[in-house]
Short mmCIF file of C-alpha atoms in Angstrom, two decimals:
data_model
loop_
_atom_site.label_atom_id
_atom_site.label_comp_id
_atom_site.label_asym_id
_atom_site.label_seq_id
_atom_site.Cartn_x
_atom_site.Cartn_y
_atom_site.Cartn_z
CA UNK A 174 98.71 61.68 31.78
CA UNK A 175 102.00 62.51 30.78
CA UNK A 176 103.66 65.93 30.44
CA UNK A 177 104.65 67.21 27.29
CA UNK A 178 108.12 68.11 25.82
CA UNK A 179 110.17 70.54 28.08
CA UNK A 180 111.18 73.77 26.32
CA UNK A 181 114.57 74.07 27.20
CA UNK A 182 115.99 77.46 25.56
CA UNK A 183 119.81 76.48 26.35
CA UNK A 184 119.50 73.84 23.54
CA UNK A 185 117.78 76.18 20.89
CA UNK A 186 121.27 78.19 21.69
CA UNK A 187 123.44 76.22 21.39
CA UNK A 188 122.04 74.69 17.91
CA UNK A 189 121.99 78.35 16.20
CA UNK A 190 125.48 78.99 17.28
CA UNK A 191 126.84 75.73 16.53
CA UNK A 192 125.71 76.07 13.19
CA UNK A 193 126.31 79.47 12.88
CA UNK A 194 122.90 81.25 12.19
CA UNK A 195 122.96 84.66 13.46
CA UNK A 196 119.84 86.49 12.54
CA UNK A 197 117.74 82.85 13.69
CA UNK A 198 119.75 83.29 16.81
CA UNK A 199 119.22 87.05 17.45
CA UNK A 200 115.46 86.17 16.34
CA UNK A 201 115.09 83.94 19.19
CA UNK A 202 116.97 85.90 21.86
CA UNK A 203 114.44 88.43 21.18
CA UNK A 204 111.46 86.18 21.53
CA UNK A 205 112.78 85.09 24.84
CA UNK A 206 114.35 87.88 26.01
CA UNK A 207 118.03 88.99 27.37
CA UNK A 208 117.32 87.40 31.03
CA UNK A 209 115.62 83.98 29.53
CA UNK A 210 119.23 84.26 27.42
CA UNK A 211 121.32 84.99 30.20
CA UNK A 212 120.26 81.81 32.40
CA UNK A 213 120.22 79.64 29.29
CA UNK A 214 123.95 81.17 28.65
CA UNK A 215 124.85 79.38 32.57
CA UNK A 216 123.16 75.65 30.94
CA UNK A 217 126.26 75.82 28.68
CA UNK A 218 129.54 75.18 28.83
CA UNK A 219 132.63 77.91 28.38
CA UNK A 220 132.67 77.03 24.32
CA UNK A 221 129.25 77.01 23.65
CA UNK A 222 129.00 80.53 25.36
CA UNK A 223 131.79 81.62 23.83
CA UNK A 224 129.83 80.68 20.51
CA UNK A 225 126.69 82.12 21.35
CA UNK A 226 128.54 85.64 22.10
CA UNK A 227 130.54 85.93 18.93
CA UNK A 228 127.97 84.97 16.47
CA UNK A 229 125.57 87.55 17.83
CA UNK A 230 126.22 91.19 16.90
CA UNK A 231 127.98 93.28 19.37
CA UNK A 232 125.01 95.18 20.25
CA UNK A 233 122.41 91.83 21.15
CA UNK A 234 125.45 90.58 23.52
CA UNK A 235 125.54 93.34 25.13
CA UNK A 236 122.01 93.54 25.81
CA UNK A 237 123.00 89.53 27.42
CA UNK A 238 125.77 90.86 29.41
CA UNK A 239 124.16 93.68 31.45
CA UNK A 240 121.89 91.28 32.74
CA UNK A 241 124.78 89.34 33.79
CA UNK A 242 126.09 89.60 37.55
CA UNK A 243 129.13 91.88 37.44
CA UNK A 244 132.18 89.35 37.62
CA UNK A 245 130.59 86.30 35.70
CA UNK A 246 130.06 88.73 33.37
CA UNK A 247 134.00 89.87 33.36
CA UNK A 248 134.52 85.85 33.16
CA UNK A 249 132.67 85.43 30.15
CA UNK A 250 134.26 88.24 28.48
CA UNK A 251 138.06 87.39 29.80
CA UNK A 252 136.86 84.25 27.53
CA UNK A 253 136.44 85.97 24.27
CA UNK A 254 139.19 87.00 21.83
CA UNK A 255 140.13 90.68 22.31
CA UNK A 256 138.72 92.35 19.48
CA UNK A 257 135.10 90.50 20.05
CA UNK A 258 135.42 91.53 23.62
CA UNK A 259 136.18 95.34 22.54
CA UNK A 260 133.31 95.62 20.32
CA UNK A 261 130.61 94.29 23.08
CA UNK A 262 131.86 96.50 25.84
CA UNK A 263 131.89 99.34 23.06
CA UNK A 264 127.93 98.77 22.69
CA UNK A 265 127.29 99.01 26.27
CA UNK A 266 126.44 102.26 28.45
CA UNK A 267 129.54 103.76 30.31
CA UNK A 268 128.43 103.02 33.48
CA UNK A 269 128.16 99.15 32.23
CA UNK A 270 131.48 99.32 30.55
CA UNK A 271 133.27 100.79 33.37
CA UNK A 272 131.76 98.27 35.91
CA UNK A 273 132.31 95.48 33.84
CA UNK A 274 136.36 96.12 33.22
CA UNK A 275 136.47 96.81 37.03
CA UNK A 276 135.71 93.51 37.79
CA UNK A 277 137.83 91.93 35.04
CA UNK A 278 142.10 91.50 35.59
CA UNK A 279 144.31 94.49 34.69
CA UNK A 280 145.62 93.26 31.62
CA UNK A 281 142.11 91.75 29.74
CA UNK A 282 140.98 95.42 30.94
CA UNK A 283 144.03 97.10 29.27
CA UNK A 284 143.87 94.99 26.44
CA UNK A 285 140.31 96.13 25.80
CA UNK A 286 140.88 99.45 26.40
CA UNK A 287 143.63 100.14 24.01
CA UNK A 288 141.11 99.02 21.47
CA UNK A 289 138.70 101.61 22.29
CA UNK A 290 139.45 105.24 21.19
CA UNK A 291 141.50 107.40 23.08
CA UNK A 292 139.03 109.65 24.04
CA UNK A 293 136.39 107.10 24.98
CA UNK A 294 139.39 105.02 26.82
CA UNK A 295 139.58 108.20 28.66
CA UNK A 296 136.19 108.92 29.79
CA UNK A 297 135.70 104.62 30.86
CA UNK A 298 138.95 105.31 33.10
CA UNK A 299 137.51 108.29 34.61
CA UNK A 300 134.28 106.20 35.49
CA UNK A 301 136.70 103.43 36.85
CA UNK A 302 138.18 105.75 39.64
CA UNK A 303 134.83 106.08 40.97
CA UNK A 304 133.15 103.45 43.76
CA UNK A 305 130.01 101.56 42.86
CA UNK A 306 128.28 102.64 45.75
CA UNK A 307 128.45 106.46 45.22
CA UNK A 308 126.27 108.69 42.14
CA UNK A 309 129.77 108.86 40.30
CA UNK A 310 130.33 105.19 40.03
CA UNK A 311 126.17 105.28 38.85
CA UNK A 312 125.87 107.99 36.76
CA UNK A 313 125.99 107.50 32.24
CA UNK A 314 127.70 110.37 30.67
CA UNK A 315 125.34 109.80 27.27
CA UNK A 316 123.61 112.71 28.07
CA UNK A 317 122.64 115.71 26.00
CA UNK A 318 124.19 119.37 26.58
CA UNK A 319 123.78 122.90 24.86
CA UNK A 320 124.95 126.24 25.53
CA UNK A 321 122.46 129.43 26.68
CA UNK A 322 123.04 130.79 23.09
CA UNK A 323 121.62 127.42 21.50
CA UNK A 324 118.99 127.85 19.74
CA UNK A 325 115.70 125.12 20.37
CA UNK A 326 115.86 124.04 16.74
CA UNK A 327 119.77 122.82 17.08
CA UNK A 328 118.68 121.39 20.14
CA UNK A 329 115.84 119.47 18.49
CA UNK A 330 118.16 117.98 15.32
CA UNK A 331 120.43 117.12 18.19
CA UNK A 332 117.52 115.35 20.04
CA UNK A 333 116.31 113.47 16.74
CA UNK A 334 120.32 112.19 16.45
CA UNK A 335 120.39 111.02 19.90
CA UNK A 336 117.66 108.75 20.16
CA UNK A 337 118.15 107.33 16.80
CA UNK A 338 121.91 106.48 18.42
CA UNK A 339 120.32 105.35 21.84
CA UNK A 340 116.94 104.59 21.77
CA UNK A 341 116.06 103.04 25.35
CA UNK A 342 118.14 106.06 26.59
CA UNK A 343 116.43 108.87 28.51
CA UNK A 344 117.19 112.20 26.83
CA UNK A 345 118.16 114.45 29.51
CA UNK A 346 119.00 117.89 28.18
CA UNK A 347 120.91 120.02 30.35
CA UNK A 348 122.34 123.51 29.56
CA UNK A 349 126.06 124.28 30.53
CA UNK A 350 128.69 127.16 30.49
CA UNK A 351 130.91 127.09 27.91
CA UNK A 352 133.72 125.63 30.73
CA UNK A 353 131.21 122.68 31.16
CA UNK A 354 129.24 124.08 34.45
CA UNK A 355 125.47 123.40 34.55
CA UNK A 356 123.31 126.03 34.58
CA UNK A 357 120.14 124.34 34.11
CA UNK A 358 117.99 121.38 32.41
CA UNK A 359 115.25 121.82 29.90
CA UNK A 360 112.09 119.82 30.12
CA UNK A 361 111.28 118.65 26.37
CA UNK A 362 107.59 119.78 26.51
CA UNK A 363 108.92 123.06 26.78
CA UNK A 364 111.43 122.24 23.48
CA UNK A 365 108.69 120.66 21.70
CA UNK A 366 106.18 123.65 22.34
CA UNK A 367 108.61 126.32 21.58
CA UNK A 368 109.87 128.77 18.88
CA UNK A 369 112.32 127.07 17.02
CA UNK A 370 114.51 130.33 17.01
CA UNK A 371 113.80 130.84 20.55
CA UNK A 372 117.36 130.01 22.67
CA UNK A 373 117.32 127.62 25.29
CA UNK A 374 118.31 130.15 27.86
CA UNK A 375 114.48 131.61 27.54
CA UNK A 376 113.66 128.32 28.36
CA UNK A 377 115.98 126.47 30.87
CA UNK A 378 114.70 125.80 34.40
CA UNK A 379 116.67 125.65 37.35
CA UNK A 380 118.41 121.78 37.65
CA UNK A 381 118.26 118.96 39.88
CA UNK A 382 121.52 117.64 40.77
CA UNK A 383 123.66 115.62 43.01
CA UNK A 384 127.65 115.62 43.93
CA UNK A 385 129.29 112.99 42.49
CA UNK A 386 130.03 111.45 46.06
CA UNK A 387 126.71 110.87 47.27
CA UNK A 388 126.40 107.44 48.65
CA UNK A 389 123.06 105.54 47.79
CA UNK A 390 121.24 106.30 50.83
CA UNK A 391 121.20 109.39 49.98
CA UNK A 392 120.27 109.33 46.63
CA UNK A 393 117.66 107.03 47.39
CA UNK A 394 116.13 109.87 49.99
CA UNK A 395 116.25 112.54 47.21
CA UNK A 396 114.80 110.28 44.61
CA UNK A 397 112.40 109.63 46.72
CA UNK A 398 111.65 112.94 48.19
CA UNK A 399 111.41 114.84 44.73
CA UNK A 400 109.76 111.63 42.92
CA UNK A 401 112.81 111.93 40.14
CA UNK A 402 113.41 110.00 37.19
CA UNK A 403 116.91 111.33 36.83
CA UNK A 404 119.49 113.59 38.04
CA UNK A 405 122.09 115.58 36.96
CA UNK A 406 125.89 114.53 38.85
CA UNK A 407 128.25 117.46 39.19
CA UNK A 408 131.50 117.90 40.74
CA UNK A 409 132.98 120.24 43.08
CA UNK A 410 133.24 122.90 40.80
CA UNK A 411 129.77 122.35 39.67
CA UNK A 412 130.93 120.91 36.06
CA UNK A 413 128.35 118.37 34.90
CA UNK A 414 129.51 114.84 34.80
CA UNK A 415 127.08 112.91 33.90
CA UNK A 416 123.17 111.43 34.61
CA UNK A 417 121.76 109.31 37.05
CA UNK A 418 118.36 107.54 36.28
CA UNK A 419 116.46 106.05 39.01
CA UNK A 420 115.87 102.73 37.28
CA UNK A 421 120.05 102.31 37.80
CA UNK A 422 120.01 103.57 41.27
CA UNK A 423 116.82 101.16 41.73
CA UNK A 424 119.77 98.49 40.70
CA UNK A 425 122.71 99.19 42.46
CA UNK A 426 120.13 99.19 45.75
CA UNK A 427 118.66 96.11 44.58
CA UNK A 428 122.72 94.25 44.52
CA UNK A 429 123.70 96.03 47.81
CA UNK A 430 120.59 93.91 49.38
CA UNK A 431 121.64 90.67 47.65
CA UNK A 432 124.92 91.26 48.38
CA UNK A 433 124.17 91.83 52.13
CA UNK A 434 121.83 88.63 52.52
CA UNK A 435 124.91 86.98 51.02
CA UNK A 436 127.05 88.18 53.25
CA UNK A 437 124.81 86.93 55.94
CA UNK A 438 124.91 83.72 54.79
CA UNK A 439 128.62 83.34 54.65
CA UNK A 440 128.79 83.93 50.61
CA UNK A 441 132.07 86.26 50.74
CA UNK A 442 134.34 87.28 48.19
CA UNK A 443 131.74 88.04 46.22
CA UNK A 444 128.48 86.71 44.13
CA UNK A 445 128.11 83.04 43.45
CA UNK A 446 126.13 81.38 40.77
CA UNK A 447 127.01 77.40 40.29
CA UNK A 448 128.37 78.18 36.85
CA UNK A 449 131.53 79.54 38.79
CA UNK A 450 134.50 77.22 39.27
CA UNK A 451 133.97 74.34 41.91
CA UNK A 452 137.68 75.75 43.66
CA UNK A 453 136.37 79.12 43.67
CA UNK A 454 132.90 78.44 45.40
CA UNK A 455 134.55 76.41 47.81
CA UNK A 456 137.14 78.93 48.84
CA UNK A 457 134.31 81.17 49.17
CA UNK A 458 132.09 79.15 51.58
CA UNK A 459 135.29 77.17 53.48
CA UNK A 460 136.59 80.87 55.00
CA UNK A 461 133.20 81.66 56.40
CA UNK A 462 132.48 77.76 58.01
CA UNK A 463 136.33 77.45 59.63
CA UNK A 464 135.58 80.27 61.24
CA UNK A 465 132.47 79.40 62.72
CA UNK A 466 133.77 75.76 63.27
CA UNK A 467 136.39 77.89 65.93
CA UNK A 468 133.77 80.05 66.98
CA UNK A 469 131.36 77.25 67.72
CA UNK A 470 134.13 75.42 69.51
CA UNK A 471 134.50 78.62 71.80
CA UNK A 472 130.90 78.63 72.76
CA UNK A 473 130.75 74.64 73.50
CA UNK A 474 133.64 75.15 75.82
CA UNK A 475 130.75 76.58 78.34
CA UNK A 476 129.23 73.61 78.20
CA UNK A 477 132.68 71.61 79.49
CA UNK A 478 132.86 73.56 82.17
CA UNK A 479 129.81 72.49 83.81
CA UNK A 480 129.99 68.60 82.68
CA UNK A 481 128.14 67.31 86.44
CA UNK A 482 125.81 70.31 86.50
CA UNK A 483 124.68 68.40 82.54
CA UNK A 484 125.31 65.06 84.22
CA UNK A 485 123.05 65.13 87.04
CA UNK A 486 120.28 66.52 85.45
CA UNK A 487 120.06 65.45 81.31
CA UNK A 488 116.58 67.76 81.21
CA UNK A 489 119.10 70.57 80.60
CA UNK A 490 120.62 69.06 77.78
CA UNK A 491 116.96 69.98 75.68
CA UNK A 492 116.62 73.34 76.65
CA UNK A 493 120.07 74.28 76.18
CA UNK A 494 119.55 74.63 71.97
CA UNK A 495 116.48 76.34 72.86
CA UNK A 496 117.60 79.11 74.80
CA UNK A 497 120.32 79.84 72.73
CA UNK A 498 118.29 79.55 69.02
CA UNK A 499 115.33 81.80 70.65
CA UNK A 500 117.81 84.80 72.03
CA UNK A 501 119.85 84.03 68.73
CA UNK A 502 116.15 85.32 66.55
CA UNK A 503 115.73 88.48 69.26
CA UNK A 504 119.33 89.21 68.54
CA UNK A 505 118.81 89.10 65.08
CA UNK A 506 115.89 90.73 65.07
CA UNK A 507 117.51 93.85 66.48
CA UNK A 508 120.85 93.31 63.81
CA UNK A 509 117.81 93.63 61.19
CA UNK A 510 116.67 96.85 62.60
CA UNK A 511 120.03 98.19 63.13
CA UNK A 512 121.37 97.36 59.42
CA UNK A 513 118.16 99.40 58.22
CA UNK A 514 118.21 102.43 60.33
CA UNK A 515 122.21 102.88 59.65
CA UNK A 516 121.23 102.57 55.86
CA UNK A 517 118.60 104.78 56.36
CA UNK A 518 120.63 107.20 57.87
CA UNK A 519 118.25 107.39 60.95
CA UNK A 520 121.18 106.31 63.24
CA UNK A 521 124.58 107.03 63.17
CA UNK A 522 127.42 104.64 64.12
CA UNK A 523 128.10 106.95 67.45
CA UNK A 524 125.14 105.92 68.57
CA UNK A 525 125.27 102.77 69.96
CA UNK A 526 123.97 104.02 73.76
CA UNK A 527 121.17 105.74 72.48
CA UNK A 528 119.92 102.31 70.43
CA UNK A 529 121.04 100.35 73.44
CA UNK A 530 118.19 102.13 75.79
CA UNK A 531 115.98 102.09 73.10
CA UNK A 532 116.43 97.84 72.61
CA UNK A 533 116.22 97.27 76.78
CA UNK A 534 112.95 97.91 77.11
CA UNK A 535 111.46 95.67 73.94
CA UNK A 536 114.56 92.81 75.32
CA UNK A 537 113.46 92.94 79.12
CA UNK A 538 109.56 92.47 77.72
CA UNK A 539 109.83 90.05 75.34
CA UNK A 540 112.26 88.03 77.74
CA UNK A 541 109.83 88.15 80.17
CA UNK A 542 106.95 86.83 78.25
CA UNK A 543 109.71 84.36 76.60
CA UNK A 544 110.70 83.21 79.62
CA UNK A 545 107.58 82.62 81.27
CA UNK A 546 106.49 80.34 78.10
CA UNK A 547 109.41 78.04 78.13
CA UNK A 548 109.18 78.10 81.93
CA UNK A 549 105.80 76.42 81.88
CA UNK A 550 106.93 74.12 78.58
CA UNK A 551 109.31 72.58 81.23
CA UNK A 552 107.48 72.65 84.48
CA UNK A 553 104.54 70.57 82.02
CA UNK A 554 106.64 68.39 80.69
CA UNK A 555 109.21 67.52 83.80
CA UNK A 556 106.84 68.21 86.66
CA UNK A 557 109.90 70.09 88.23
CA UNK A 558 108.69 74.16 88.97
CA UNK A 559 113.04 74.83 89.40
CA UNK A 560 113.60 73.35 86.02
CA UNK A 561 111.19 75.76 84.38
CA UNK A 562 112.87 78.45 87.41
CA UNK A 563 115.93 77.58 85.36
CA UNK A 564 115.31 77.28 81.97
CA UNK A 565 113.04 80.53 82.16
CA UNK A 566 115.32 83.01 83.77
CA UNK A 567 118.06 81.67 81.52
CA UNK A 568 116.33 83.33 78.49
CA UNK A 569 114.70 86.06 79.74
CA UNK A 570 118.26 86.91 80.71
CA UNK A 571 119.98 86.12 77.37
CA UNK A 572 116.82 87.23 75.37
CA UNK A 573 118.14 90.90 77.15
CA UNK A 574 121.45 90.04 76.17
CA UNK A 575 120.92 89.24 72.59
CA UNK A 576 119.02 92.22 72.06
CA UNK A 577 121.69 94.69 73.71
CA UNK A 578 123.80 93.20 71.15
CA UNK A 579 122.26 92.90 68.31
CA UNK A 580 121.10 96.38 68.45
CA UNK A 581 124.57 98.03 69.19
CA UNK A 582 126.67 95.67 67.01
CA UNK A 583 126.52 96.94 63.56
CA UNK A 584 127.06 100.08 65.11
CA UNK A 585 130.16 99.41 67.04
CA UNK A 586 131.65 97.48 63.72
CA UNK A 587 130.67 100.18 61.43
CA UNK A 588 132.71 102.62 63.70
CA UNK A 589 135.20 99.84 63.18
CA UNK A 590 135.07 100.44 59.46
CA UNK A 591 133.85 96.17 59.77
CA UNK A 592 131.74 95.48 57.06
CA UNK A 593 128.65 94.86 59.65
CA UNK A 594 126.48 92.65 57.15
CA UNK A 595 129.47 89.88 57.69
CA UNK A 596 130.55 90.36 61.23
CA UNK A 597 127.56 91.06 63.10
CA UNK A 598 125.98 87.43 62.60
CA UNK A 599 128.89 85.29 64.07
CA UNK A 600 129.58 87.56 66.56
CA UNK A 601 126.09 87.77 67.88
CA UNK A 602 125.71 84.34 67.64
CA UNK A 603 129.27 83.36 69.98
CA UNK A 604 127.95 85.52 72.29
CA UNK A 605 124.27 84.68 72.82
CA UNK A 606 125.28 80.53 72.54
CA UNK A 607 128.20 81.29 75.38
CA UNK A 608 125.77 83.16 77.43
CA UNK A 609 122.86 80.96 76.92
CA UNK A 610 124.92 77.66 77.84
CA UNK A 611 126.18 79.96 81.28
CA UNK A 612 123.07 81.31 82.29
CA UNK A 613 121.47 77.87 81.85
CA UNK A 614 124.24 75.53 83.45
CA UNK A 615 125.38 77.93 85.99
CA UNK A 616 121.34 78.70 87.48
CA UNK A 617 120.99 74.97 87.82
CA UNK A 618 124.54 74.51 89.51
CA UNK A 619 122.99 76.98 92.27
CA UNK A 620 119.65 74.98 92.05
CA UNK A 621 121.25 71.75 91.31
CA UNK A 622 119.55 69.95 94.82
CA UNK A 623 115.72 70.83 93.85
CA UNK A 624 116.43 70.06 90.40
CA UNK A 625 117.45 66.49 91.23
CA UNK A 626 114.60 65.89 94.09
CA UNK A 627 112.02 68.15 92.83
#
């Protein structure tokens, strides 16, 4: 039996484009959706995107471009002539718009821009200053505000505008001074069941709201804490800046852990998706592997020293990934926990002695039992009780090790201001492979005679 025709959506794409049929192609980008058009967008090459872009209407391509990783999606707007560039940024949410010409060069930013209006060039630059990883660089400023004197019918025509404008937008309706400083937030139940002549003020409830520096830990906790859909973001001065919903903070947590497992994996410089530029994936990857290729060297230099001690007795040559893989996990392990509990806020980057007592105990038991397994792999398979003496003590010993390190490391680096989701791995990893290789190779240099008679 044979399978059937694949349904490959790239090729319906490119075939409306190419021939220029908008409403067929905004017809089938809505059957499949904007993230079935997004990865069909990566099958094609710069043209046909191009293509596929301009012949939609602003508004669908937008919908395709904030599913888009940030910088690919700067890429594939850097592509576009000016004008068509303007007008899809234009449809997007602020907070889209100003991450999206963050990530794109100063002059295709500029350019776009000066094609906005002033006032919304403005409030995009404003958005800019902020960091990605804070409410400010989160927060939409399509949001709905009144005065106290407002009366709930204005309010209400207001309402019916706004989600004609934005319709997948929450309406949040806030109440402000007349110098822009909240005072409150209005629940629409309370609009909808209300005297029309009634003023807000009779109705306004005291508001939920965040500083516009808090970082995502901690707008995670209070999200979670008060079971929020979204928040108000004030400055200083209490002057309301915009909205945060938790669906976008749900996001931006969402990228910080891709980002991080990244990061592990030596992906720096940013996101990667194969559509990028062959040069520019390389250069990513090569900086991360010649540095391991010199840290690696570093840790094999143990080894050299004790060339007879290896020599004599070849048995050691097994055991010596062994030791150094297994206390590589335990040290890993406790990186894991550390990374969580720092962006947790549990632990704070002073801490390091505290976490180090609190890893000892869980390193000098699991060594133990670690230890005596491997010990008794070797003894089994060699006949030799010193080899397993050996091969045992070496990683209960470096098991302790690894976890003393993994535990404090992110710590230590974030003190540092390191970025501890790239440094902690190779550094663990040096260390635990140069004190594996010792422990093993320098124990059986002080056992060396019962190793080779036993």
């Amino acid at each position: 039996m044979t399978d059937g025709p694949r349904f490959e959506p790239w090729k319906t794409l490119q075939f409306y484009a190419n021939a220029g049929e908008r409403r067929e192609l905004e017809t089938f980008i809505e059957a499949i959706g904007p993230s079935e058009a997004f990865r069909s967008l990566l099958r094609l090459d710069a043209s046909d995107r191009e293509r596929v872009l301009t012949t939609l209407s602003p508004a669908e391509a937008a919908e395709i471009m904030e599913e888009i990783p940030g910088e690919h999606a700067a890429d594939f707007l850097e592509r576009l002539p000016v004008g068509d560039a303007a007008s899809i940024v234009s449809s997007m949410e602020s907070a889209e718009q100003a991450d999206l010409l963050a990530d794109m060069h100063r002059d295709e930013a500029e350019a776009i821009l000066a094609e906005m209006s002033p006032g919304h060039a403005a409030d995009v630059r404003e958005l800019i200053r902020y960091p990605r990883d804070v409410a400010g660089g989160l927060m939409v400023t399509e949001y709905l505000s009144f005065l106290e004197t407002d009366t709930v019918s204005s309010v209400l025509d207001r309402l019916s505008e706004w989600v004609e404008r934005w319709p997948n937008q929450d309406a949040q309706v806030y109440v402000v001074s007349p110098l822009g400083t909240l005072i409150g937030a209005v629940d629409l139940q309370d609009l909808v069941l209300s005297r029309r002549t009634l003023p807000v003020s009779e109705i306004v409830r005291p508001p939920r709201f965040v500083s516009v520096s808090f970082s995502l830990d901690e707008l995670d906790s209070m999200f979670e804490c008060h079971q929020l859909s979204a928040v108000a973001v004030v400055d200083d001065r209490q002057k309301l800046l915009g909205v945060l919903r938790r669906d976008d903070l749900n996001r931006a947590l969402k990228e910080r852990r891709d980002t991080d497992y990244l990061k592990s994996q030596g992906i720096v410089g940013g996101d990667e998706i194969r559509s990028l530029p062959v040069l520019t994936r390389t250069r990513r990857r090569l900086s991360w592997l010649s540095l391991n290729i010199l840290l690696n060297i570093i840790a094999a230099s143990v080894i050299a020293v004790y060339e007879e001690t290896l020599s004599a007795v070849i048995a050691l040559a097994v055991f010596l990934p062994i030791v150094s893989d297994m206390s590589g996990c335990s040290g890993n392990q406790a990186v894991a926990v550390s990374m969580r509990e720092l962006s947790l806020g549990i632990v704070k980057p002073y801490e390091a002695a505290r976490v180090w007592l609190q890893e000892v105990s869980v390193g000098l038991i699991n060594g133990v039992i670690l230890g005596c397994l491997i010990a008794a792999a070797a003894w089994f398979w060699k006949g030799n009780l010193y080899l397993g003496v050996v091969v045992g003590t070496a990683l209960a010993c470096n098991t302790l090790v690894a976890v003393s390190l993994g535990g404090t490391i992110p710590l230590l680096l974030k003190r540092l201001k390191v970025d501890p989701a790239v440094a902690s791995g190779p550094i663990l990893t040096t260390v635990t492979d140069m004190c594996g290789f010792f422990l093993v190779l320098s124990i059986a240099s002080l056992m060396l005679p019962n190793l080779v008679t036993g």
